[in-house]
mmCIF file with all atom_site columns, C-alpha atoms in Angstrom:
data_model
loop_
_atom_site.group_PDB
_atom_site.id
_atom_site.type_symbol
_atom_site.label_atom_id
_atom_site.label_alt_id
_atom_site.label_comp_id
_atom_site.label_asym_id
_atom_site.label_entity_id
_atom_site.label_seq_id
_atom_site.pdbx_PDB_ins_code
_atom_site.Cartn_x
_atom_site.Cartn_y
_atom_site.Cartn_z
_atom_site.occupancy
_atom_site.B_iso_or_equiv
_atom_site.pdbx_formal_charge
_atom_site.auth_seq_id
_atom_site.auth_comp_id
_atom_site.auth_asym_id
_atom_site.auth_atom_id
_atom_site.pdbx_PDB_model_num
ATOM 1   C CA . MET A 1 1   ? 219.897 46.256 38.771 1.00 67.00 ? 1   MET A CA 1
ATOM 2   C CA . ARG A 1 2   ? 220.982 49.395 40.616 1.00 83.00 ? 2   ARG A CA 1
ATOM 3   C CA . VAL A 1 3   ? 223.042 51.648 38.341 1.00 91.00 ? 3   VAL A CA 1
ATOM 4   C CA . ALA A 1 4   ? 222.718 54.981 40.161 1.00 92.00 ? 4   ALA A CA 1
ATOM 5   C CA . GLY A 1 5   ? 225.876 55.472 42.195 1.00 94.00 ? 5   GLY A CA 1
ATOM 6   C CA . ALA A 1 6   ? 227.557 52.355 40.771 1.00 93.00 ? 6   ALA A CA 1
ATOM 7   C CA . VAL A 1 7   ? 231.117 52.046 39.525 1.00 94.00 ? 7   VAL A CA 1
ATOM 8   C CA . VAL A 1 8   ? 231.011 50.144 36.249 1.00 93.00 ? 8   VAL A CA 1
ATOM 9   C CA . VAL A 1 9   ? 233.704 48.394 34.216 1.00 92.00 ? 9   VAL A CA 1
ATOM 10  C CA . ILE A 1 10  ? 232.786 47.913 30.546 1.00 93.00 ? 10  ILE A CA 1
ATOM 11  C CA . ALA A 1 11  ? 234.938 45.444 28.615 1.00 91.00 ? 11  ALA A CA 1
ATOM 12  C CA . VAL A 1 12  ? 234.529 45.638 24.843 1.00 92.00 ? 12  VAL A CA 1
ATOM 13  C CA . LEU A 1 13  ? 235.228 42.471 22.873 1.00 87.00 ? 13  LEU A CA 1
ATOM 14  C CA . ASP A 1 14  ? 236.544 42.374 19.314 1.00 85.00 ? 14  ASP A CA 1
ATOM 15  C CA . GLY A 1 15  ? 233.726 43.482 17.027 1.00 86.00 ? 15  GLY A CA 1
ATOM 16  C CA . GLY A 1 16  ? 231.719 45.003 19.860 1.00 85.00 ? 16  GLY A CA 1
ATOM 17  C CA . SER A 1 17  ? 231.054 48.566 20.894 1.00 89.00 ? 17  SER A CA 1
ATOM 18  C CA . GLY A 1 18  ? 230.823 49.915 24.398 1.00 89.00 ? 18  GLY A CA 1
ATOM 19  C CA . ALA A 1 19  ? 229.722 53.414 23.394 1.00 93.00 ? 19  ALA A CA 1
ATOM 20  C CA . ASP A 1 20  ? 225.949 52.955 23.721 1.00 92.00 ? 20  ASP A CA 1
ATOM 21  C CA . LEU A 1 21  ? 226.322 50.902 26.884 1.00 92.00 ? 21  LEU A CA 1
ATOM 22  C CA . ALA A 1 22  ? 228.604 53.538 28.443 1.00 95.00 ? 22  ALA A CA 1
ATOM 23  C CA . ARG A 1 23  ? 226.166 56.308 27.517 1.00 95.00 ? 23  ARG A CA 1
ATOM 24  C CA . ARG A 1 24  ? 223.278 54.370 29.078 1.00 94.00 ? 24  ARG A CA 1
ATOM 25  C CA . PHE A 1 25  ? 225.215 53.799 32.321 1.00 95.00 ? 25  PHE A CA 1
ATOM 26  C CA . ALA A 1 26  ? 226.236 57.478 32.494 1.00 94.00 ? 26  ALA A CA 1
ATOM 27  C CA . ALA A 1 27  ? 222.633 58.623 31.856 1.00 94.00 ? 27  ALA A CA 1
ATOM 28  C CA . ALA A 1 28  ? 221.357 56.212 34.530 1.00 94.00 ? 28  ALA A CA 1
ATOM 29  C CA . GLY A 1 29  ? 223.563 57.853 37.160 1.00 95.00 ? 29  GLY A CA 1
ATOM 30  C CA . ALA A 1 30  ? 226.687 55.681 37.376 1.00 96.00 ? 30  ALA A CA 1
ATOM 31  C CA . SER A 1 31  ? 229.270 57.266 39.669 1.00 97.00 ? 31  SER A CA 1
ATOM 32  C CA . GLY A 1 32  ? 232.188 56.199 37.476 1.00 97.00 ? 32  GLY A CA 1
ATOM 33  C CA . LEU A 1 33  ? 233.012 54.170 34.384 1.00 97.00 ? 33  LEU A CA 1
ATOM 34  C CA . LEU A 1 34  ? 236.090 52.324 33.238 1.00 96.00 ? 34  LEU A CA 1
ATOM 35  C CA . ILE A 1 35  ? 235.921 51.389 29.558 1.00 96.00 ? 35  ILE A CA 1
ATOM 36  C CA . ALA A 1 36  ? 238.361 48.818 28.177 1.00 94.00 ? 36  ALA A CA 1
ATOM 37  C CA . ASP A 1 37  ? 238.628 48.170 24.450 1.00 94.00 ? 37  ASP A CA 1
ATOM 38  C CA . LEU A 1 38  ? 241.008 45.972 22.484 1.00 90.00 ? 38  LEU A CA 1
ATOM 39  C CA . ARG A 1 39  ? 241.595 48.763 19.979 1.00 92.00 ? 39  ARG A CA 1
ATOM 40  C CA . PRO A 1 40  ? 244.124 51.352 21.187 1.00 93.00 ? 40  PRO A CA 1
ATOM 41  C CA . GLY A 1 41  ? 242.677 54.836 21.583 1.00 95.00 ? 41  GLY A CA 1
ATOM 42  C CA . VAL A 1 42  ? 238.993 53.869 21.243 1.00 95.00 ? 42  VAL A CA 1
ATOM 43  C CA . ALA A 1 43  ? 238.208 53.650 24.973 1.00 95.00 ? 43  ALA A CA 1
ATOM 44  C CA . GLU A 1 44  ? 240.364 56.668 25.724 1.00 96.00 ? 44  GLU A CA 1
ATOM 45  C CA . ASP A 1 45  ? 238.478 58.800 23.152 1.00 96.00 ? 45  ASP A CA 1
ATOM 46  C CA . LEU A 1 46  ? 235.104 57.654 24.498 1.00 95.00 ? 46  LEU A CA 1
ATOM 47  C CA . ALA A 1 47  ? 236.251 58.403 28.045 1.00 96.00 ? 47  ALA A CA 1
ATOM 48  C CA . THR A 1 48  ? 237.214 61.937 27.028 1.00 96.00 ? 48  THR A CA 1
ATOM 49  C CA . GLU A 1 49  ? 233.781 62.418 25.443 1.00 95.00 ? 49  GLU A CA 1
ATOM 50  C CA . LEU A 1 50  ? 231.780 61.091 28.426 1.00 95.00 ? 50  LEU A CA 1
ATOM 51  C CA . ASP A 1 51  ? 233.879 62.269 31.393 1.00 96.00 ? 51  ASP A CA 1
ATOM 52  C CA . ARG A 1 52  ? 231.966 64.728 33.568 1.00 94.00 ? 52  ARG A CA 1
ATOM 53  C CA . PRO A 1 53  ? 231.696 65.814 37.198 1.00 94.00 ? 53  PRO A CA 1
ATOM 54  C CA . GLY A 1 54  ? 229.902 63.142 39.187 1.00 94.00 ? 54  GLY A CA 1
ATOM 55  C CA . CYS A 1 55  ? 230.763 60.420 36.680 1.00 96.00 ? 55  CYS A CA 1
ATOM 56  C CA . PRO A 1 56  ? 234.472 60.295 35.893 1.00 97.00 ? 56  PRO A CA 1
ATOM 57  C CA . VAL A 1 57  ? 235.308 58.010 32.978 1.00 97.00 ? 57  VAL A CA 1
ATOM 58  C CA . VAL A 1 58  ? 238.611 56.203 32.447 1.00 97.00 ? 58  VAL A CA 1
ATOM 59  C CA . GLY A 1 59  ? 239.498 54.571 29.134 1.00 96.00 ? 59  GLY A CA 1
ATOM 60  C CA . VAL A 1 60  ? 242.151 51.882 28.738 1.00 95.00 ? 60  VAL A CA 1
ATOM 61  C CA . CYS A 1 61  ? 243.264 49.305 26.212 1.00 94.00 ? 61  CYS A CA 1
ATOM 62  C CA . GLY A 1 62  ? 242.691 45.783 27.528 1.00 89.00 ? 62  GLY A CA 1
ATOM 63  C CA . ASP A 1 63  ? 241.700 42.227 26.637 1.00 87.00 ? 63  ASP A CA 1
ATOM 64  C CA . VAL A 1 64  ? 239.303 40.431 28.990 1.00 83.00 ? 64  VAL A CA 1
ATOM 65  C CA . HIS A 1 65  ? 240.282 37.099 27.509 1.00 82.00 ? 65  HIS A CA 1
ATOM 66  C CA . ARG A 1 66  ? 243.416 37.398 29.663 1.00 84.00 ? 66  ARG A CA 1
ATOM 67  C CA . PRO A 1 67  ? 242.925 37.045 33.433 1.00 81.00 ? 67  PRO A CA 1
ATOM 68  C CA . SER A 1 68  ? 245.847 39.403 34.058 1.00 84.00 ? 68  SER A CA 1
ATOM 69  C CA . ASP A 1 69  ? 244.091 42.124 32.050 1.00 86.00 ? 69  ASP A CA 1
ATOM 70  C CA . ILE A 1 70  ? 240.854 41.625 34.022 1.00 84.00 ? 70  ILE A CA 1
ATOM 71  C CA . ALA A 1 71  ? 242.809 41.948 37.264 1.00 84.00 ? 71  ALA A CA 1
ATOM 72  C CA . ALA A 1 72  ? 244.477 45.129 35.940 1.00 88.00 ? 72  ALA A CA 1
ATOM 73  C CA . LEU A 1 73  ? 241.109 46.578 34.895 1.00 87.00 ? 73  LEU A CA 1
ATOM 74  C CA . VAL A 1 74  ? 239.626 45.936 38.329 1.00 85.00 ? 74  VAL A CA 1
ATOM 75  C CA . ASP A 1 75  ? 242.724 47.413 40.038 1.00 89.00 ? 75  ASP A CA 1
ATOM 76  C CA . THR A 1 76  ? 242.653 50.495 37.779 1.00 93.00 ? 76  THR A CA 1
ATOM 77  C CA . ALA A 1 77  ? 238.929 51.023 38.295 1.00 92.00 ? 77  ALA A CA 1
ATOM 78  C CA . THR A 1 78  ? 239.254 50.614 42.057 1.00 91.00 ? 78  THR A CA 1
ATOM 79  C CA . GLY A 1 79  ? 242.226 52.987 42.195 1.00 94.00 ? 79  GLY A CA 1
ATOM 80  C CA . HIS A 1 80  ? 240.567 55.742 40.148 1.00 95.00 ? 80  HIS A CA 1
ATOM 81  C CA . LEU A 1 81  ? 236.854 55.279 40.834 1.00 95.00 ? 81  LEU A CA 1
ATOM 82  C CA . GLY A 1 82  ? 236.355 53.095 43.920 1.00 92.00 ? 82  GLY A CA 1
ATOM 83  C CA . PRO A 1 83  ? 235.106 49.526 44.357 1.00 89.00 ? 83  PRO A CA 1
ATOM 84  C CA . VAL A 1 84  ? 233.557 48.023 41.214 1.00 88.00 ? 84  VAL A CA 1
ATOM 85  C CA . ASP A 1 85  ? 229.825 47.300 41.422 1.00 88.00 ? 85  ASP A CA 1
ATOM 86  C CA . LEU A 1 86  ? 229.047 46.128 37.883 1.00 90.00 ? 86  LEU A CA 1
ATOM 87  C CA . PHE A 1 87  ? 231.182 44.445 35.224 1.00 88.00 ? 87  PHE A CA 1
ATOM 88  C CA . ALA A 1 88  ? 229.737 44.584 31.706 1.00 90.00 ? 88  ALA A CA 1
ATOM 89  C CA . VAL A 1 89  ? 230.928 42.784 28.596 1.00 88.00 ? 89  VAL A CA 1
ATOM 90  C CA . ALA A 1 90  ? 229.916 44.182 25.188 1.00 89.00 ? 90  ALA A CA 1
ATOM 91  C CA . GLY A 1 91  ? 230.440 41.967 22.163 1.00 86.00 ? 91  GLY A CA 1
ATOM 92  C CA . PRO A 1 92  ? 229.421 41.907 18.535 1.00 85.00 ? 92  PRO A CA 1
ATOM 93  C CA . HIS A 1 93  ? 226.246 39.978 19.347 1.00 83.00 ? 93  HIS A CA 1
ATOM 94  C CA . GLY A 1 94  ? 225.074 41.572 22.580 1.00 84.00 ? 94  GLY A CA 1
ATOM 95  C CA . GLU A 1 95  ? 226.055 42.414 26.104 1.00 86.00 ? 95  GLU A CA 1
ATOM 96  C CA . ARG A 1 96  ? 226.064 40.892 29.575 1.00 84.00 ? 96  ARG A CA 1
ATOM 97  C CA . ILE A 1 97  ? 226.260 42.593 32.958 1.00 84.00 ? 97  ILE A CA 1
ATOM 98  C CA . VAL A 1 98  ? 227.608 40.945 36.118 1.00 78.00 ? 98  VAL A CA 1
ATOM 99  C CA . GLN A 1 99  ? 226.530 42.415 39.452 1.00 79.00 ? 99  GLN A CA 1
ATOM 100 C CA . LEU A 1 100 ? 229.439 41.936 41.832 1.00 72.00 ? 100 LEU A CA 1
ATOM 101 C CA . ALA A 1 101 ? 227.179 42.267 44.893 1.00 70.00 ? 101 ALA A CA 1
ATOM 102 C CA . GLU A 1 102 ? 225.593 38.951 43.904 1.00 67.00 ? 102 GLU A CA 1
ATOM 103 C CA . LEU A 1 103 ? 228.869 37.037 44.109 1.00 60.00 ? 103 LEU A CA 1
ATOM 104 C CA . PRO A 1 104 ? 229.248 34.689 47.080 1.00 58.00 ? 104 PRO A CA 1
ATOM 105 C CA . HIS A 1 105 ? 231.239 36.506 49.773 1.00 59.00 ? 105 HIS A CA 1
ATOM 106 C CA . HIS A 1 106 ? 233.051 33.365 50.898 1.00 48.00 ? 106 HIS A CA 1
ATOM 107 C CA . LEU A 1 107 ? 234.799 33.025 47.524 1.00 50.00 ? 107 LEU A CA 1
ATOM 108 C CA . ASP A 1 108 ? 237.743 35.056 46.298 1.00 59.00 ? 108 ASP A CA 1
ATOM 109 C CA . PRO A 1 109 ? 235.990 37.931 44.471 1.00 63.00 ? 109 PRO A CA 1
ATOM 110 C CA . LEU A 1 110 ? 238.534 38.128 41.629 1.00 63.00 ? 110 LEU A CA 1
ATOM 111 C CA . ALA A 1 111 ? 238.440 34.384 40.969 1.00 64.00 ? 111 ALA A CA 1
ATOM 112 C CA . GLU A 1 112 ? 234.646 34.485 40.975 1.00 65.00 ? 112 GLU A CA 1
ATOM 113 C CA . LEU A 1 113 ? 234.686 37.552 38.737 1.00 68.00 ? 113 LEU A CA 1
ATOM 114 C CA . LEU A 1 114 ? 236.955 35.731 36.262 1.00 67.00 ? 114 LEU A CA 1
ATOM 115 C CA . ALA A 1 115 ? 234.467 32.858 36.106 1.00 71.00 ? 115 ALA A CA 1
ATOM 116 C CA . GLU A 1 116 ? 231.540 35.254 35.654 1.00 71.00 ? 116 GLU A CA 1
ATOM 117 C CA . VAL A 1 117 ? 233.348 37.221 32.931 1.00 72.00 ? 117 VAL A CA 1
ATOM 118 C CA . GLY A 1 118 ? 234.204 33.980 31.140 1.00 70.00 ? 118 GLY A CA 1
ATOM 119 C CA . GLU A 1 119 ? 230.513 33.083 31.225 1.00 71.00 ? 119 GLU A CA 1
ATOM 120 C CA . ALA A 1 120 ? 229.570 36.578 30.047 1.00 68.00 ? 120 ALA A CA 1
ATOM 121 C CA . ILE A 1 121 ? 231.987 36.374 27.118 1.00 70.00 ? 121 ILE A CA 1
ATOM 122 C CA . GLY A 1 122 ? 230.474 33.030 26.167 1.00 68.00 ? 122 GLY A CA 1
ATOM 123 C CA . GLU A 1 123 ? 227.019 34.607 26.088 1.00 63.00 ? 123 GLU A CA 1
ATOM 124 C CA . VAL A 1 124 ? 227.939 37.496 23.792 1.00 65.00 ? 124 VAL A CA 1
ATOM 125 C CA . VAL A 1 125 ? 230.264 35.677 21.389 1.00 62.00 ? 125 VAL A CA 1
ATOM 126 C CA . PRO A 1 126 ? 228.769 33.087 19.030 1.00 57.00 ? 126 PRO A CA 1
ATOM 127 C CA . THR A 1 127 ? 229.734 29.488 19.657 1.00 52.00 ? 127 THR A CA 1
ATOM 128 C CA . GLN A 1 128 ? 232.774 28.467 17.645 1.00 47.00 ? 128 GLN A CA 1
ATOM 129 C CA . ARG A 1 129 ? 232.178 25.912 14.945 1.00 42.00 ? 129 ARG A CA 1
ATOM 130 C CA . GLN A 1 130 ? 233.503 22.474 15.688 1.00 40.00 ? 130 GLN A CA 1
ATOM 131 C CA . PRO A 1 131 ? 236.013 21.024 13.231 1.00 44.00 ? 131 PRO A CA 1
ATOM 132 C CA . SER A 1 132 ? 234.376 18.737 10.723 1.00 47.00 ? 132 SER A CA 1
ATOM 133 C CA . ASP A 1 133 ? 235.267 15.101 10.291 1.00 47.00 ? 133 ASP A CA 1
ATOM 134 C CA . SER A 1 134 ? 236.662 15.801 6.825  1.00 43.00 ? 134 SER A CA 1
ATOM 135 C CA . PRO A 1 135 ? 240.018 14.274 5.848  1.00 46.00 ? 135 PRO A CA 1
ATOM 136 C CA . SER A 1 136 ? 241.634 17.734 5.634  1.00 42.00 ? 136 SER A CA 1
ATOM 137 C CA . ALA A 1 137 ? 240.515 18.516 9.189  1.00 41.00 ? 137 ALA A CA 1
ATOM 138 C CA . ALA A 1 138 ? 241.932 15.190 10.355 1.00 40.00 ? 138 ALA A CA 1
ATOM 139 C CA . ARG A 1 139 ? 245.263 15.948 8.647  1.00 37.00 ? 139 ARG A CA 1
ATOM 140 C CA . THR A 1 140 ? 245.366 19.416 10.226 1.00 37.00 ? 140 THR A CA 1
ATOM 141 C CA . ALA A 1 141 ? 244.621 17.967 13.657 1.00 39.00 ? 141 ALA A CA 1
ATOM 142 C CA . ALA A 1 142 ? 247.340 15.345 13.230 1.00 39.00 ? 142 ALA A CA 1
ATOM 143 C CA . ARG A 1 143 ? 250.045 17.966 12.576 1.00 39.00 ? 143 ARG A CA 1
#
């Protein structure tokens, strides 16, 4: 994966941290970072810490579980930093990086990105437990 010169969006899921990932991208020569965190102020503080000439960093509050927020993140990154090259998702159990250059060019890039981010979220968040067949679960489901 080529990081040097890349514009990177880092989406932090609930319980995750994008700080180490952002530091690694900055050290590897990223040309710009947009960090989005669910918690207000967290991404903005990290952006202030990491922002430097040659690698501007923008921090915003956002939720990648909402397609409208993903679209806003991509628009914000593009407007401030240029076209997005990598989209990373950092969760409580790991991280996943999507290389946008690998997306099929005949598909709508944002729609494809939404599918890739959904897959990335699924990889870093543990599978939800299925409801049991207990009578209380059946009553809850019937409500």
